Short mmCIF file of C-alpha atoms in Angstrom, two decimals:
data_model
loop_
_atom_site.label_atom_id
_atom_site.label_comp_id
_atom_site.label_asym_id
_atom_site.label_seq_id
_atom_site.Cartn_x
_atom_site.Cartn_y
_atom_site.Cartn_z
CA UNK A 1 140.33 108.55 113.58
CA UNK A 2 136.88 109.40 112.07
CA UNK A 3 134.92 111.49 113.17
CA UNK A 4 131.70 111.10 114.67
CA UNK A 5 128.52 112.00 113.44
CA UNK A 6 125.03 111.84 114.64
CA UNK A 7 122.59 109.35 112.99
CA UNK A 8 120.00 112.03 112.44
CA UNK A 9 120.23 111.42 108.71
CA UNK A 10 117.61 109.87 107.16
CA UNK A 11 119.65 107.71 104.82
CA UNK A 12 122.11 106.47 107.56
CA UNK A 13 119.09 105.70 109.79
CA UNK A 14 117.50 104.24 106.96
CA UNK A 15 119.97 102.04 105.56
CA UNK A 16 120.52 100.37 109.15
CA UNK A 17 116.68 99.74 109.63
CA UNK A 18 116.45 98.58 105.86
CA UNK A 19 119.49 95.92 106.45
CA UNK A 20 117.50 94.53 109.15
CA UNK A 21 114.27 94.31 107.86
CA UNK A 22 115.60 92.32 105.25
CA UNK A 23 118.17 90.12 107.01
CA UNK A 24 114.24 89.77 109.29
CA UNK A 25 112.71 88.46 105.71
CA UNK A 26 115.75 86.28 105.28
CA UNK A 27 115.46 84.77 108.21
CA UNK A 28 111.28 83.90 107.97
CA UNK A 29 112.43 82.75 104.65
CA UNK A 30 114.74 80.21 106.50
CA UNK A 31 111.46 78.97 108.38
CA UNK A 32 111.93 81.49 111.19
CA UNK A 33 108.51 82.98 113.25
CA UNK A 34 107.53 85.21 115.64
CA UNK A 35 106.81 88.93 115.98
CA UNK A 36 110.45 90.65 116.59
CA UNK A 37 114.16 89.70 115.36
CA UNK A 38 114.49 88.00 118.95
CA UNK A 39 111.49 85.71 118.52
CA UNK A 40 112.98 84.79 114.54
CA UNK A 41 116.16 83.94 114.78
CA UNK A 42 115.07 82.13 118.50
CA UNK A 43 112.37 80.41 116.39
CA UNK A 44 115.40 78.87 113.98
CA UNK A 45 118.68 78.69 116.77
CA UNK A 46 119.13 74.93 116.06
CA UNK A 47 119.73 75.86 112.68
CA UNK A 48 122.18 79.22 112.95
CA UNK A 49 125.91 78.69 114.38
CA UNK A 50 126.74 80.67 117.55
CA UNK A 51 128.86 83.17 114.91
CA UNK A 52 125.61 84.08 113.52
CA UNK A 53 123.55 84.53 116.05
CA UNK A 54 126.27 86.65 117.81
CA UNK A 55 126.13 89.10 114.69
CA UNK A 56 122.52 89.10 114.59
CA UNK A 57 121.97 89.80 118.38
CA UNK A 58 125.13 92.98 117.45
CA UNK A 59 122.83 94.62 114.40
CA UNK A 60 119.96 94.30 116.12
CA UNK A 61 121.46 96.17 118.70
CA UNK A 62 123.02 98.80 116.55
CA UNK A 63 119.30 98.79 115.19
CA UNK A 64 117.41 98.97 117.70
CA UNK A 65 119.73 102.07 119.25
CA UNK A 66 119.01 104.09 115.62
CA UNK A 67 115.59 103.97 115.88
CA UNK A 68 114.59 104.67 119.22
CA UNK A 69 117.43 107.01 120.43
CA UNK A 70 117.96 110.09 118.39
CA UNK A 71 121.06 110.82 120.23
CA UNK A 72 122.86 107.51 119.27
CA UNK A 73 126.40 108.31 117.75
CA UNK A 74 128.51 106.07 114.94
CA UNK A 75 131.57 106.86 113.07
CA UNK A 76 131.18 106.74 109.73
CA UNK A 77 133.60 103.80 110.28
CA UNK A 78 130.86 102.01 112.58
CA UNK A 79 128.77 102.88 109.57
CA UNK A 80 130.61 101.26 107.20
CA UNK A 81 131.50 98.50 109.53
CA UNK A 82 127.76 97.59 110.24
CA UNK A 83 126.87 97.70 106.57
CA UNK A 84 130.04 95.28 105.90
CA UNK A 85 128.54 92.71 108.62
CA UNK A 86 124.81 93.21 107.40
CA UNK A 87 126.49 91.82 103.99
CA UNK A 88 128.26 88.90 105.63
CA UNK A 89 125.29 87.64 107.86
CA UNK A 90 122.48 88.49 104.60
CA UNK A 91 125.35 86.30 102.48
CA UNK A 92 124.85 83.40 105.32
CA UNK A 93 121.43 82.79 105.56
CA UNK A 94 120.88 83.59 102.04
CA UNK A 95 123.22 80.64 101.73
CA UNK A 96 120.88 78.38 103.51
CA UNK A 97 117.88 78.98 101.86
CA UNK A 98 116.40 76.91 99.26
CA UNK A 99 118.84 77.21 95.92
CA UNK A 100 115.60 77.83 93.78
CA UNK A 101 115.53 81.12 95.95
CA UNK A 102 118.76 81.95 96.20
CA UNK A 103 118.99 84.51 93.53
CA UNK A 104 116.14 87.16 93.84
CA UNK A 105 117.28 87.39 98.03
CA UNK A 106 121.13 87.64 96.70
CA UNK A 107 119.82 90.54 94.27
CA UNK A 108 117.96 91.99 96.94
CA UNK A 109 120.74 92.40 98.90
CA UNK A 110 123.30 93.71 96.94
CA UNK A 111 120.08 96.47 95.92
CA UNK A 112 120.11 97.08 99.67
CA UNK A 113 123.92 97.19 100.30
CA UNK A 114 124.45 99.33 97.12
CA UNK A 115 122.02 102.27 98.11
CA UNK A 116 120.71 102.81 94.78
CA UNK A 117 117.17 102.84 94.02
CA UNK A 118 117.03 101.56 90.82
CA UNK A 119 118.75 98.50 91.56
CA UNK A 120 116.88 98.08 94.55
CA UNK A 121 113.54 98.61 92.42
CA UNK A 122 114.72 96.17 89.62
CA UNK A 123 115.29 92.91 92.33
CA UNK A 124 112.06 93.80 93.68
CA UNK A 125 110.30 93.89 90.04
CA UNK A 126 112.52 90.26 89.75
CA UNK A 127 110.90 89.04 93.11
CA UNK A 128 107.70 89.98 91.62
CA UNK A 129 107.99 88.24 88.48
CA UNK A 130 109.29 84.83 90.40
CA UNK A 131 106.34 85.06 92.35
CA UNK A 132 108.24 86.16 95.41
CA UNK A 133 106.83 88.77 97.76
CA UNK A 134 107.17 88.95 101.52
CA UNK A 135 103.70 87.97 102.02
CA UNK A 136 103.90 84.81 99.49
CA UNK A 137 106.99 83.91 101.51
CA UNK A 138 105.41 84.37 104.77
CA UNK A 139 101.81 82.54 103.36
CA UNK A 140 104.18 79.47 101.96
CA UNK A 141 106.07 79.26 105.60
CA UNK A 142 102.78 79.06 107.75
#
């Protein structure tokens, strides 16, 4: 059994908040609005499958719990295990987005998933370049 250990690390903290933020992007760039994950994926519920919207309402959860409760606890198991279903559910929507568009979110993610700076600066620099920044995307959806 692992152990547990208290999210007061900044990178464990991080990542979770970071995986929703973008899975948040992924969804406006699905068509979603509104000012919270709720009100997004709410927005767009006629086109998400009751799977999806099951894992969304559990990693917002997890998400929510990180950032306003310092005393929240996860395995690093549960760690693991909520960057594993960030993947699958950024994978899903990513797959319903526009094919055209496809590729700089996909990079994105695995940036975001892998942890690494670099590659997460690189997809960002290839967002850039395609013209793609999260205010573009939201300017294009309104």
């Amino acid at each position: 059994m692992a152990r547990s250990k208290r999210l007061d690390s900044d990178a464990d903290r991080g990542m979770i908040i970071r995986q929703m933020s973008f899975i948040e992007d992924l969804l406006v760039a699905n068509g979603a609005q509104g000012d919270s994950a709720v009100k997004k994926w709410k927005s767009i519920e006629g086109k998400l499958d009751a799977g999806l919207i099951r894992e969304l309402n559990y990693l917002n959860g997890i998400r929510n719990k990180v950032s306003h409760s310092r005393q929240f606890l996860l395995t690093s198991d549960e760690i693991e295990a909520f960057r594993g279903r960030a993947k699958k559910l950024q994978e899903a929507l990513i797959s319903k987005l526009d094919e055209d568009m496809r590729p700089y979110f996909q990079t994105t993610s695995a940036a975001l998933l892998s942890g690494k700076k670099s590659l997460l600066m690189k997809a960002l620099a290839a967002m850039a370049l395609a013209g793609i920044t999260l205010l573009s995307l939201l300017k294009c959806l309104t």
